[in-house]
Short mmCIF file of C-alpha atoms and ligand atoms in Angstrom, two decimals:
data_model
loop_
_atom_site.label_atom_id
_atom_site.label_comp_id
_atom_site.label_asym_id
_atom_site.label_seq_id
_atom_site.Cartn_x
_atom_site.Cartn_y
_atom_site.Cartn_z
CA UNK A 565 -108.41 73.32 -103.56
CA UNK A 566 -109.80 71.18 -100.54
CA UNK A 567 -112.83 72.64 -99.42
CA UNK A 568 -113.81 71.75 -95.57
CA UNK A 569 -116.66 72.56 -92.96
CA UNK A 570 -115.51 73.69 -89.96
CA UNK A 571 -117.41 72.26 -86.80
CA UNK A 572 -117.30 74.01 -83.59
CA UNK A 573 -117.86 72.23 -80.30
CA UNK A 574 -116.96 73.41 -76.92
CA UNK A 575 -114.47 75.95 -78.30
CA UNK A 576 -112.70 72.98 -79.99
CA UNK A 577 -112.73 73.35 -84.29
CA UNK A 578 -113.15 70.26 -86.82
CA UNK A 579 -112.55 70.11 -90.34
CA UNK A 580 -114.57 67.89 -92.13
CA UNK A 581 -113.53 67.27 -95.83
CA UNK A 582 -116.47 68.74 -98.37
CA UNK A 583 -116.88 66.21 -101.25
CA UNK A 584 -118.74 66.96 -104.58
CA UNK A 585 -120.56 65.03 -107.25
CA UNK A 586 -120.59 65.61 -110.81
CA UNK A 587 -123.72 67.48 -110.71
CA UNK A 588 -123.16 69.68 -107.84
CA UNK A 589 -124.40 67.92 -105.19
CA UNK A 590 -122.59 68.26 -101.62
CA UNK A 591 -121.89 66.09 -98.97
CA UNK A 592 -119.93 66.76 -95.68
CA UNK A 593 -117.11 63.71 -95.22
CA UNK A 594 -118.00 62.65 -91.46
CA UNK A 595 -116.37 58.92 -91.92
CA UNK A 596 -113.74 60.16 -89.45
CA UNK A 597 -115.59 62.12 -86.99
CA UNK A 598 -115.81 59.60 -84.20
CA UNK A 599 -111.88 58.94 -84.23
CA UNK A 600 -111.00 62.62 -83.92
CA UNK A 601 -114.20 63.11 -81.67
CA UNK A 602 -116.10 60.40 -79.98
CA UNK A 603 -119.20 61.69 -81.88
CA UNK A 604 -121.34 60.20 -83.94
CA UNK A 605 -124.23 61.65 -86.05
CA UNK A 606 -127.97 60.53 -86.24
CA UNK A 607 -129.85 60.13 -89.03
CA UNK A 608 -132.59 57.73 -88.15
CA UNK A 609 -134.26 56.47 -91.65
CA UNK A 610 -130.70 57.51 -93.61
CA UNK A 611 -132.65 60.38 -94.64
CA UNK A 612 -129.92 62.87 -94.87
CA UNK A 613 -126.56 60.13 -95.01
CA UNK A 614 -124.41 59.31 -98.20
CA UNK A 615 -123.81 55.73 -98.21
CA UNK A 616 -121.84 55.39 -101.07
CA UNK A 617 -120.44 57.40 -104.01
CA UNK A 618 -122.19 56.62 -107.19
CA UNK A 619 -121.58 56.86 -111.00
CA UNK A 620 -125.16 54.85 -111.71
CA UNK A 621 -128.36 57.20 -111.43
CA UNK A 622 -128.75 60.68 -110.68
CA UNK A 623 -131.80 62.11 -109.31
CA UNK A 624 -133.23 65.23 -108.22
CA UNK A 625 -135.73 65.45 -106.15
CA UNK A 626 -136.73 68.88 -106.27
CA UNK A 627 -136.94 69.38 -109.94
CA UNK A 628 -138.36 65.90 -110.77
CA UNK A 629 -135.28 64.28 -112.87
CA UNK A 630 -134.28 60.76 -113.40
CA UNK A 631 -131.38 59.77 -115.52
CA UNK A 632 -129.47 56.35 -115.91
CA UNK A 633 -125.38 56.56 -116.69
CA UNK A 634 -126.72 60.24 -117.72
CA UNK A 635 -129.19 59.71 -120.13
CA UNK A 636 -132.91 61.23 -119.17
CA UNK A 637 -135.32 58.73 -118.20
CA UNK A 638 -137.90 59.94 -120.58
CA UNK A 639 -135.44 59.61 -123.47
CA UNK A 640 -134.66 55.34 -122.77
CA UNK A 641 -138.42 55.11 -122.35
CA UNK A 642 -139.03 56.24 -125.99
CA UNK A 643 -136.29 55.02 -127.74
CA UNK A 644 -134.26 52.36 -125.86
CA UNK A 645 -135.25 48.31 -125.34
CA UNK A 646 -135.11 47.22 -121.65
CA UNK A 647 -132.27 45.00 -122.69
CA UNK A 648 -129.94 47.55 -124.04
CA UNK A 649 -131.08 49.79 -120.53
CA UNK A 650 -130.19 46.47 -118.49
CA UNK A 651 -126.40 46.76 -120.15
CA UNK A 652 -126.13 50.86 -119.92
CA UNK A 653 -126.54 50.36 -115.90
CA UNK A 654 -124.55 47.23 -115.59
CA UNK A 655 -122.08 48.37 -117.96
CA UNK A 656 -121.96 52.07 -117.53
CA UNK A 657 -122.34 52.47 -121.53
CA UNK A 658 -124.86 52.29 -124.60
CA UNK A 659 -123.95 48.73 -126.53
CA UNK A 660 -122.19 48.60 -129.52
CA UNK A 661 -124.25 46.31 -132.22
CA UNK A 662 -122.06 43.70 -131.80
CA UNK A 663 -122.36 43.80 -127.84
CA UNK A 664 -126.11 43.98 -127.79
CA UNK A 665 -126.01 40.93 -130.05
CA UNK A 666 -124.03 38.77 -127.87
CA UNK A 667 -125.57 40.21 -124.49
CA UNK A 668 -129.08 38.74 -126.25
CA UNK A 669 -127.50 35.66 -126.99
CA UNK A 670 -126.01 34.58 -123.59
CA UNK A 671 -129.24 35.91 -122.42
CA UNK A 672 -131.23 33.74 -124.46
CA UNK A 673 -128.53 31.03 -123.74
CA UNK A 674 -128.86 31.17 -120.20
CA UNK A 675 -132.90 31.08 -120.19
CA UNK A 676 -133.60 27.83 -119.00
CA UNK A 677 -134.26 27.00 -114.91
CA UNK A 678 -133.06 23.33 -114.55
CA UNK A 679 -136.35 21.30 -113.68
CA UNK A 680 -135.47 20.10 -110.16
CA UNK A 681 -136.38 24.04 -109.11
CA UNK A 682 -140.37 23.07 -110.49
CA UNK A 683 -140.56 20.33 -107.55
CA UNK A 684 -139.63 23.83 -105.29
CA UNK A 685 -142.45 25.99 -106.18
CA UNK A 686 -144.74 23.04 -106.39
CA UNK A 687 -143.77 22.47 -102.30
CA UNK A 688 -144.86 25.92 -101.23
CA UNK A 689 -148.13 26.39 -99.55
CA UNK A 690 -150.83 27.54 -102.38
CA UNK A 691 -151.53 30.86 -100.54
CA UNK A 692 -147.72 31.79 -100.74
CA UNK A 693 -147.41 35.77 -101.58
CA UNK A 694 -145.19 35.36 -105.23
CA UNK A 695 -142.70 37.29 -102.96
CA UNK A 696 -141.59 35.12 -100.90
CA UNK A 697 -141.16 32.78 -103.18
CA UNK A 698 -139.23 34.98 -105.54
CA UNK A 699 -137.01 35.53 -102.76
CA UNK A 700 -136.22 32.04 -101.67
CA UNK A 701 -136.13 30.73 -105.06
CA UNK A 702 -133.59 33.18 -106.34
CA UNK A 703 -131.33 32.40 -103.42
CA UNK A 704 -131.56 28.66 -103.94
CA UNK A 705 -130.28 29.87 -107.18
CA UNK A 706 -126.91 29.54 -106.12
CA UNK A 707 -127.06 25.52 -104.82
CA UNK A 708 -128.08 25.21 -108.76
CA UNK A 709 -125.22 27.09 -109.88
CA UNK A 710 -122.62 27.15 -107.37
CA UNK A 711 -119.53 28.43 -108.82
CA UNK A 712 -118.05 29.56 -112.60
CA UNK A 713 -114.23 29.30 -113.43
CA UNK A 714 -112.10 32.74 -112.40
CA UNK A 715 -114.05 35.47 -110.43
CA UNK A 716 -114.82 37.88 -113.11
CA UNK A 717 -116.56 35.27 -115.20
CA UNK A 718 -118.17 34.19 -112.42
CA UNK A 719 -119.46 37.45 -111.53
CA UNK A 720 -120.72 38.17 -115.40
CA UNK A 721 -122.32 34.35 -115.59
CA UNK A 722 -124.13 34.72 -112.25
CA UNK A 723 -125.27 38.57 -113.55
CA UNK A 724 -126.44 37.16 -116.78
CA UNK A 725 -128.49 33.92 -115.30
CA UNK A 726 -130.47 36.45 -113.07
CA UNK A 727 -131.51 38.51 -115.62
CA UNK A 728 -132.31 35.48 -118.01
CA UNK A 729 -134.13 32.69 -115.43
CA UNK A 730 -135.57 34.97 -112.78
CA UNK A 731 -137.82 36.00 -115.81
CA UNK A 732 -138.13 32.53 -116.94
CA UNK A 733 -139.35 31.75 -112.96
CA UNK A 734 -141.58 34.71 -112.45
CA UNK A 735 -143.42 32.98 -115.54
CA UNK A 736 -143.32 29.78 -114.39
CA UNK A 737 -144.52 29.95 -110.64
CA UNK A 738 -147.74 31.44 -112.17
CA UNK A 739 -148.11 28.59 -114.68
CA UNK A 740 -147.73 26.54 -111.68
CA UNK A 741 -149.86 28.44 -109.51
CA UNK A 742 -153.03 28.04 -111.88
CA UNK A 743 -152.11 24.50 -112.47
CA UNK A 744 -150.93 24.80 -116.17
CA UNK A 745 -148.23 23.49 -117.91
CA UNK A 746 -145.17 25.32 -118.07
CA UNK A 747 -144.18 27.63 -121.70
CA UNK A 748 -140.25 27.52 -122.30
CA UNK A 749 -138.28 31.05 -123.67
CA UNK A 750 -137.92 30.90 -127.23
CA UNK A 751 -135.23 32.62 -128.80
CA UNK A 752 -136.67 34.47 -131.54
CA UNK A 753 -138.67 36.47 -129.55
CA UNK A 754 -137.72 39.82 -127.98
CA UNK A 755 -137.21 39.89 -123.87
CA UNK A 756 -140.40 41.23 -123.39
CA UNK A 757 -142.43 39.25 -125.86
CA UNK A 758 -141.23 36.33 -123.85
CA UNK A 759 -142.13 36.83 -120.57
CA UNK A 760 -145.98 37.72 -122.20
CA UNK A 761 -145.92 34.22 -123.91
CA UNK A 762 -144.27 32.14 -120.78
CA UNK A 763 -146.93 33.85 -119.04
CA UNK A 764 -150.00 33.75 -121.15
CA UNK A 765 -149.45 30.90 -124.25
CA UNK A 766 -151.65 27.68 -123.23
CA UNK A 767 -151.63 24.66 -125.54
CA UNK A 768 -155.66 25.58 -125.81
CA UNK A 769 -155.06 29.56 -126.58
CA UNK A 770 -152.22 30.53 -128.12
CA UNK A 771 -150.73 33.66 -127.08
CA UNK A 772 -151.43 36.79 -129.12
CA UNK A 773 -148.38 39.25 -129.24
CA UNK A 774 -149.98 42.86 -129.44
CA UNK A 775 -147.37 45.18 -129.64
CA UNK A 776 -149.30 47.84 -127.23
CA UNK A 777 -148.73 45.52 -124.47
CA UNK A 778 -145.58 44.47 -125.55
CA UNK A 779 -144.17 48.61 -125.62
CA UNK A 780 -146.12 48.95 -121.89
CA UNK A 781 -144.31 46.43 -120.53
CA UNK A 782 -140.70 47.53 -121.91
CA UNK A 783 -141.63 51.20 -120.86
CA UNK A 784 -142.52 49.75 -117.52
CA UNK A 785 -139.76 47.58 -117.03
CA UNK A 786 -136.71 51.02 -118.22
CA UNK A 787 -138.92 52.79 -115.31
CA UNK A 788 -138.19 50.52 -112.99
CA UNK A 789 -134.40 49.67 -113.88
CA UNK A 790 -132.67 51.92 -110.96
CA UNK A 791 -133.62 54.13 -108.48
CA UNK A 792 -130.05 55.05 -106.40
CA UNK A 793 -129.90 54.44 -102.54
CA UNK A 794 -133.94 53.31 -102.08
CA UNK A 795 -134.89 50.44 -99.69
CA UNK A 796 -133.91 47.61 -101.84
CA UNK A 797 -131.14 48.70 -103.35
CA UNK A 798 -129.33 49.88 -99.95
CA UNK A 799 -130.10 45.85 -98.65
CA UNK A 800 -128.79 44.52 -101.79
CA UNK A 801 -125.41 46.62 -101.28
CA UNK A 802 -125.35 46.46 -97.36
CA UNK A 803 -126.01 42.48 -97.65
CA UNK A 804 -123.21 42.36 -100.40
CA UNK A 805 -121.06 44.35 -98.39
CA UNK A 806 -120.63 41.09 -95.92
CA UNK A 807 -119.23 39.67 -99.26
CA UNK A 808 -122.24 37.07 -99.88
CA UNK A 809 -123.05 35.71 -103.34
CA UNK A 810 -124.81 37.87 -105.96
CA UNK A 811 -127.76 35.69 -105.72
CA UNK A 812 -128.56 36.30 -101.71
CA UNK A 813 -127.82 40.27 -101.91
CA UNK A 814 -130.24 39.94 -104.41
CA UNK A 815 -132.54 38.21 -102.32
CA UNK A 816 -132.36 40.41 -99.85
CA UNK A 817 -133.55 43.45 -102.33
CA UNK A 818 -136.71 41.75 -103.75
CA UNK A 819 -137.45 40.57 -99.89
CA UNK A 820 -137.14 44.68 -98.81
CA UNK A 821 -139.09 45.91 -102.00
CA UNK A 822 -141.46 43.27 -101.23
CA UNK A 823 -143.08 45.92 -98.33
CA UNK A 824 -146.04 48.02 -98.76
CA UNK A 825 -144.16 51.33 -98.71
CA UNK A 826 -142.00 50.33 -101.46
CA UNK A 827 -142.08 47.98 -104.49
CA UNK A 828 -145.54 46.47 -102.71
CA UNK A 829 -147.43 49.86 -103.20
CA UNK A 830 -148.24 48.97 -106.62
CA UNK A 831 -150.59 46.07 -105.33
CA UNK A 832 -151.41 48.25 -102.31
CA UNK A 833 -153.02 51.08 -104.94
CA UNK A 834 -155.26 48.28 -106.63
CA UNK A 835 -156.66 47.17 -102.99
CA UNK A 836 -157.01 50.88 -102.06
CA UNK A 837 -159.09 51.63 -105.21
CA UNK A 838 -161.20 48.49 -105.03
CA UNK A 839 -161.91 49.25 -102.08
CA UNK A 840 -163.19 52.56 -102.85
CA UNK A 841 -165.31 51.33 -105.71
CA UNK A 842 -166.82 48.74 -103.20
CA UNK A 843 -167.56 51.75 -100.56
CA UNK A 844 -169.23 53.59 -104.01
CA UNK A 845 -166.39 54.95 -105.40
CA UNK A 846 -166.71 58.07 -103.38
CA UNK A 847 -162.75 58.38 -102.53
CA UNK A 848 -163.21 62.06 -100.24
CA UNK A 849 -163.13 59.55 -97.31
CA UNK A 850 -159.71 58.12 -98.42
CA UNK A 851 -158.25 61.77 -98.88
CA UNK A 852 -159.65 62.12 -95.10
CA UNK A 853 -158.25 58.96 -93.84
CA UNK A 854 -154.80 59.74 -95.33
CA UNK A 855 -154.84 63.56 -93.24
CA UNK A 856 -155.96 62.15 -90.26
CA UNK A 857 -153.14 62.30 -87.92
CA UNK A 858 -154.89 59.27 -85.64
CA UNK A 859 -155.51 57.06 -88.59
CA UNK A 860 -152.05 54.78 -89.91
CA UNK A 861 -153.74 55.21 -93.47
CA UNK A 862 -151.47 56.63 -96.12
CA UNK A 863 -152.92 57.32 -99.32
CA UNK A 864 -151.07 54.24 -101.71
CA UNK A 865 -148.88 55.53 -104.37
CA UNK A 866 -148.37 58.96 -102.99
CA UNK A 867 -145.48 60.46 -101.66
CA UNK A 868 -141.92 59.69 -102.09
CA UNK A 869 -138.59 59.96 -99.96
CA UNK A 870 -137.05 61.98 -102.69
CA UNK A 871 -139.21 63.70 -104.92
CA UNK A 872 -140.92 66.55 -103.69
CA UNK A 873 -142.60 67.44 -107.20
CA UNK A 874 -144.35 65.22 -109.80
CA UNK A 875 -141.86 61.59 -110.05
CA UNK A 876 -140.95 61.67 -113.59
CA UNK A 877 -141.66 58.04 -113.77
CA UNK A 878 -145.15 58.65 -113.14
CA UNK A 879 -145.99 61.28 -115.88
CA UNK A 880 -144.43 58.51 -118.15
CA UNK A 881 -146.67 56.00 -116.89
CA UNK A 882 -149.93 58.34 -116.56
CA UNK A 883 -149.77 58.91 -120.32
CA UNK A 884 -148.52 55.25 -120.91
CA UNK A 885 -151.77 54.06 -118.79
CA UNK A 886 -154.35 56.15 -121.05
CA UNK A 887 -152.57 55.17 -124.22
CA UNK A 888 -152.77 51.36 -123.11
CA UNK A 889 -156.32 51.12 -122.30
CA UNK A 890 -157.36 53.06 -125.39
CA UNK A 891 -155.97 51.36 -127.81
CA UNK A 892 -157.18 48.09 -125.95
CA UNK A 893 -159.97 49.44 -126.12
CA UNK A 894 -160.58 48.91 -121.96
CA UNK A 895 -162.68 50.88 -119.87
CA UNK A 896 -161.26 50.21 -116.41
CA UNK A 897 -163.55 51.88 -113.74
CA UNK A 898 -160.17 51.80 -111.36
CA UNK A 899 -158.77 54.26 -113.79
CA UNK A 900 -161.30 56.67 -113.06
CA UNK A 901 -160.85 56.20 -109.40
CA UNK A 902 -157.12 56.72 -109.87
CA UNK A 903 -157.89 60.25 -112.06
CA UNK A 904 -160.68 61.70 -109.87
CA UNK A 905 -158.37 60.21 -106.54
CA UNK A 906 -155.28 62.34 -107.99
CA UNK A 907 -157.27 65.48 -109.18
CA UNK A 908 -158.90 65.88 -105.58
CA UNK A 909 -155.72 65.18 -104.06
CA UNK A 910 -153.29 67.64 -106.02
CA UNK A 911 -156.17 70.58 -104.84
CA UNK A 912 -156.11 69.47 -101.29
CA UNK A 913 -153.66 71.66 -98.68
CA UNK A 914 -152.49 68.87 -96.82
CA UNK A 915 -151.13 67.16 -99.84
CA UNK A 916 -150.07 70.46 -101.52
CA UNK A 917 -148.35 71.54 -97.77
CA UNK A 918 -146.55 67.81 -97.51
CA UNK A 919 -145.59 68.03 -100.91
CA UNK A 920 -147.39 64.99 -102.49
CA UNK A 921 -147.44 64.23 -105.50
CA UNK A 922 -148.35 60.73 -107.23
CA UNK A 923 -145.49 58.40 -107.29
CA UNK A 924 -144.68 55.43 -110.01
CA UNK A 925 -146.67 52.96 -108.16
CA UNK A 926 -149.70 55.11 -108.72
CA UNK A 927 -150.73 54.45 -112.24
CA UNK A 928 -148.39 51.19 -113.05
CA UNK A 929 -150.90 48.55 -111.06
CA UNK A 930 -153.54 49.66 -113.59
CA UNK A 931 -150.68 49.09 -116.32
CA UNK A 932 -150.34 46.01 -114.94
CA UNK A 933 -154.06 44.74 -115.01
CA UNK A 934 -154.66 46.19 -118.45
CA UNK A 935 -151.55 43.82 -119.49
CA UNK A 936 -153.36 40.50 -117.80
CA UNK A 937 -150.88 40.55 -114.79
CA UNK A 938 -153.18 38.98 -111.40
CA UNK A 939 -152.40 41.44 -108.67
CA UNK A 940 -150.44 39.64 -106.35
CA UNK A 941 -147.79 39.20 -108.67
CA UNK A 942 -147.20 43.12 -108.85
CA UNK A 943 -144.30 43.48 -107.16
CA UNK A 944 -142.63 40.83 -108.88
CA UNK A 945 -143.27 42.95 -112.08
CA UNK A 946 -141.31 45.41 -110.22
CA UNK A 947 -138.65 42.96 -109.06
CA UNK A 948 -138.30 42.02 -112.48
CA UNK A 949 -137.77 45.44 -113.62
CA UNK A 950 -135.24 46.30 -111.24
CA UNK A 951 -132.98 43.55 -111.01
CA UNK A 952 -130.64 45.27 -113.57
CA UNK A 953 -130.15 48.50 -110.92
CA UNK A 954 -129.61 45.91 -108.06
CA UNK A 955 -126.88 44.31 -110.25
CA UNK A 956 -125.07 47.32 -111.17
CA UNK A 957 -125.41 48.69 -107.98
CA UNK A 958 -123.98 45.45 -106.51
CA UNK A 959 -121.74 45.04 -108.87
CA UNK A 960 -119.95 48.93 -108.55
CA UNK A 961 -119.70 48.20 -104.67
CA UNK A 962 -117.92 45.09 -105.14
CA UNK A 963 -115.49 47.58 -107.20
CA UNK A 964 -115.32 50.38 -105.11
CA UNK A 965 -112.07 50.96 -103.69
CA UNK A 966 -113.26 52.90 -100.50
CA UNK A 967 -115.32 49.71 -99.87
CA UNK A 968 -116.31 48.27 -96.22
CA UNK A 969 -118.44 46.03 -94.65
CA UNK A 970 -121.62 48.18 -93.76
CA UNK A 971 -122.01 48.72 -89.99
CA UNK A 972 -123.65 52.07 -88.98
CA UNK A 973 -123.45 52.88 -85.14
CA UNK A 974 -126.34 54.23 -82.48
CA UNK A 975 -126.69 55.81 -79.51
CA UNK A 976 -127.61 53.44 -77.10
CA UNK A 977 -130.31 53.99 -74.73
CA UNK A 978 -131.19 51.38 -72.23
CA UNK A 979 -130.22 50.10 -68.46
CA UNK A 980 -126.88 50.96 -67.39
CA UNK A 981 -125.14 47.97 -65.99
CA UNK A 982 -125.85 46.59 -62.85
CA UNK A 983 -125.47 42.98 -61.99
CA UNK A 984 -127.65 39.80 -62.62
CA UNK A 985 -129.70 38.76 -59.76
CA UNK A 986 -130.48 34.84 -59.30
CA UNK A 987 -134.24 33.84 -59.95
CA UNK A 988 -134.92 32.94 -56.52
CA UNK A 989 -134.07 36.22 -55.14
CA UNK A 990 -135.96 38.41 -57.76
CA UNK A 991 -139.54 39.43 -56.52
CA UNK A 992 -142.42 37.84 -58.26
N1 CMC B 124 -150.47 59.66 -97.54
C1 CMC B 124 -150.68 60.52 -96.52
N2 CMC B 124 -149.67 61.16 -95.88
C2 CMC B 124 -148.42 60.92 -96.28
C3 CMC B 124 -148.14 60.04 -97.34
C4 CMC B 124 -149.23 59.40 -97.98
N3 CMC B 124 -149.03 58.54 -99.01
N4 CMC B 124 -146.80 59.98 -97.54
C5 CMC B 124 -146.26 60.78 -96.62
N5 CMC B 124 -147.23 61.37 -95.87
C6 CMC B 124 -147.05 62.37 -94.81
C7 CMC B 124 -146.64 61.71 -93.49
O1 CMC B 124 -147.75 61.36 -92.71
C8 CMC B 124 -145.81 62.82 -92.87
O2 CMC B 124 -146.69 63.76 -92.34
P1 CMC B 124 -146.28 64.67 -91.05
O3 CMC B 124 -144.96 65.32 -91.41
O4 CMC B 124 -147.41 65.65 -90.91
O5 CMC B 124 -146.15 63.72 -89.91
C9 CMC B 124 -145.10 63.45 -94.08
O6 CMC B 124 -145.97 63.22 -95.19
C10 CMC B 124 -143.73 62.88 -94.37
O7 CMC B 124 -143.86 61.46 -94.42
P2 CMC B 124 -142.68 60.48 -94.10
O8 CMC B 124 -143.23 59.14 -93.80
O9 CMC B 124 -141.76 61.09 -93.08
O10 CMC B 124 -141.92 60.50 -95.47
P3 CMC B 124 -140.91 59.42 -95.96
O11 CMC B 124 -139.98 60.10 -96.87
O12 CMC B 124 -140.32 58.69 -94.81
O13 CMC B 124 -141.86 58.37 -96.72
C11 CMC B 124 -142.96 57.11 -98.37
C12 CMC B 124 -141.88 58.16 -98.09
C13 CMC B 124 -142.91 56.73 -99.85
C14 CMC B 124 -142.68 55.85 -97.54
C15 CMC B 124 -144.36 57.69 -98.02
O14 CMC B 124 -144.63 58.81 -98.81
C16 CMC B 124 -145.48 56.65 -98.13
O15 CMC B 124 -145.70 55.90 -97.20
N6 CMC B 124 -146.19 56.61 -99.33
C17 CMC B 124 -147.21 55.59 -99.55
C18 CMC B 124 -146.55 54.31 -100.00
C19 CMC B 124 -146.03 54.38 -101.42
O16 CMC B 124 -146.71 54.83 -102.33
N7 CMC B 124 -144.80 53.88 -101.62
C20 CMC B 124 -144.17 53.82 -102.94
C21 CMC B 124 -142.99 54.71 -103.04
S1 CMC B 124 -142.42 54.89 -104.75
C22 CMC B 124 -141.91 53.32 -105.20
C23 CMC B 124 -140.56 53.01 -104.69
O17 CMC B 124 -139.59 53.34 -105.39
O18 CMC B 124 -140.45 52.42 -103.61
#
């Protein structure tokens, strides 16, 4: 049976359809409100709009769950490889053997960046953030590789490359940046594994493969995979949804996660604690800061759109973070920061009455450092991680039959007309 809301307005009734998800969740069907009405609804911030129906991640907010095509977040971060997560979100199921085998192959296949893109990152300026040049680089991507025989092969070549070279060129602008020569992907080694040694091998000191680092990395990269409607994701479907190529939608994501209140908080929280350990690592005045309604300061790593309990991600990476730097044997004064930071917040009422709770980006940035990763290449770490969710994301869009180009509406608020006056008679 239909179910409807009824909406009331000057004695005049609505019925707006009720549509629900496969875990309960409601949503009220307003896509035809202004033709029946002449209303539109406001939701500055889409904090309360639908933008899409999904089968890719659930989450729930209240209760502090994550799950990819159904499977708990928790579980793929103990027992799955970020490669065989990459193909449950593009593909909407675990890989058979056989499919995992070939998915590593073309992946491995497809590795390479053709070496006219080195004489691009050599030609930004030095103090480029590795952003921006992500960004750019991965939509020059498609004047490399332009087109690829009928559209669905197209679509699952141009999926594949991204996953395979934006890896390979994460690695290689910071070989570049320090002025070393660059390490090629070698296909005996696991995707993980490569990325350390394209980052870290050097014809002087040859990479050492510890698998500590090697399990933090794949545990950070399956909690970064998806996220649903975020920031990024929402650009990479409403740029797609003009039809573009894969390459800029994706663009646009990494240039949106790129911002401090998103994928940039991870490099945010470093600053933030250095900068407590250079004020004496007394971080009260940060928890002030952050309350005071006259100061812009947020408290980095806290807080989340969604979650209004612990972020499931972040108990992962908590425990992750200790585990890491124990058994590398590191004693990271940051990490104390981050513990004593998080203790005084979790007691504090304005915290406990906004409901905030460390988010992912809280404990991943000392992840990151423990691994050898320089700060301002955070975020690509992030980018990295997440390019599989902005692919299947992209990609169900492209599918979705109720697709359209996205165009929300507002309620406009300036002059009314009146008509143009010539410069010479305006007053001065
Ligand atoms: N420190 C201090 N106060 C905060 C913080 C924070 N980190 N986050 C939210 N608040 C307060 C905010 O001032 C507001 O207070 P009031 O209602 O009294 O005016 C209230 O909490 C609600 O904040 P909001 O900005 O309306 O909430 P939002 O849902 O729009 O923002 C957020 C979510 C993540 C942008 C925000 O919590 C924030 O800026 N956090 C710090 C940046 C950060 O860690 N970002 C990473 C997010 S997780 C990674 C990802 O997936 O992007």
């Amino acid at each position: 049976m239909e179910d409807f809301v009824t909406l009331n307005y000057n004695g005049t009734e609505i019925k707006l359809p009720v549509v629900t998800g496969s875990e309960g969740e409601k949503a009220i069907d307003i896509s035809r409100l202004r033709a029946d009405t002449g209303f539109i609804t406001m939701d500055p911030g889409y904090v309360n709009t639908g933008s899409c129906m999904s089968s890719i991640t659930f989450m729930d907010g209240e209760n502090g769950i994550l799950r990819y095509r159904g499977i708990p977040v928790e579980q793929l971060a103990e027992k799955s490889t970020y490669k065989e997560t990459a193909y449950l979100l593009i593909n909407g199921r675990l890989p058979t053997r056989d499919e995992l085998t070939e998915f590593s192959i073309n992946l491995n296949d497809n590795s390479l960046v053709h070496t006219d893109l080195k004489a691009f990152f050599q030609n930004f300026p030095r103090q480029s953030h590795p952003m921006g040049i992500l960004s750019s680089m991965v939509n020059a991507l498609r004047s490399f590789y332009p087109t690829y025989g009928p559209l669905e092969e197209e679509i699952n070549m141009t999926m594949t490359r991204l996953l395979a070279k934006v890896r390979t060129m994460a690695a290689m602008s910071y070989k570049i940046s320090r002025g070393h020569e660059l390490v090629l992907p070698r296909p005996d080694m696991t995707y993980c594994e490569n990325f350390l040694n394209m980052m870290f091998d050097t014809p002087v000191k040859p990479y050492e493969i510890k698998k500590e680092v090697v399990n933090a990395l794949r545990v950070f990269w399956i909690l970064h995979a998806d996220h649903e409607q975020n920031c990024s994701t929402s650009s990479v479907r409403m740029v797609g949804s003009a039809r573009v190529n894969l390459y800029a939608a994706i663009s646009a994501g990494i240039a949106a996660l790129w911002g401090p209140l998103h994928g940039g908080a991870n490099q945010a929280v470093i600053e933030m604690l250095t900068d407590i350990q250079n004020d004496g690592g007394s971080y009260q005045s940060a928890i002030e800061r952050a309350r005071d309604k006259n100061d812009s300061f947020r408290l980095m790593g806290f807080g989340h759109r969604v979650y209004k309990t612990y972020d499931p991600r972040a108990k992962i990476m908590k425990k992750m973070c200790d585990e890491l730097l124990d058994s590398l044997n590191i004693d990271d004064p940051l990490l104390d920061i981050a513990r004593g930071l998080e203790e005084t917040a979790l007691q504090d009422p304005y915290f406990i009455d906004h409901n905030l709770y460390p988010n992912v980006d809280f404990y991943s940035g000392i992840v990151l450092r423990a691994i050898g990763i320089p700060t301002n290449m955070f975020t690509v770490m992030f980018a990295l991680g997440r390019l599989p969710g902005w692919i299947a994301q992209w990609k169900e869009s492209v599918d979705d039959p109720r697709w359209k180009i996205s165009r929300p509406r507002q309620v406009y608020t300036g002059e009314q007309e009146y008509d143009y006056i010539p410069l010479h008679a305006r007053n001065a």
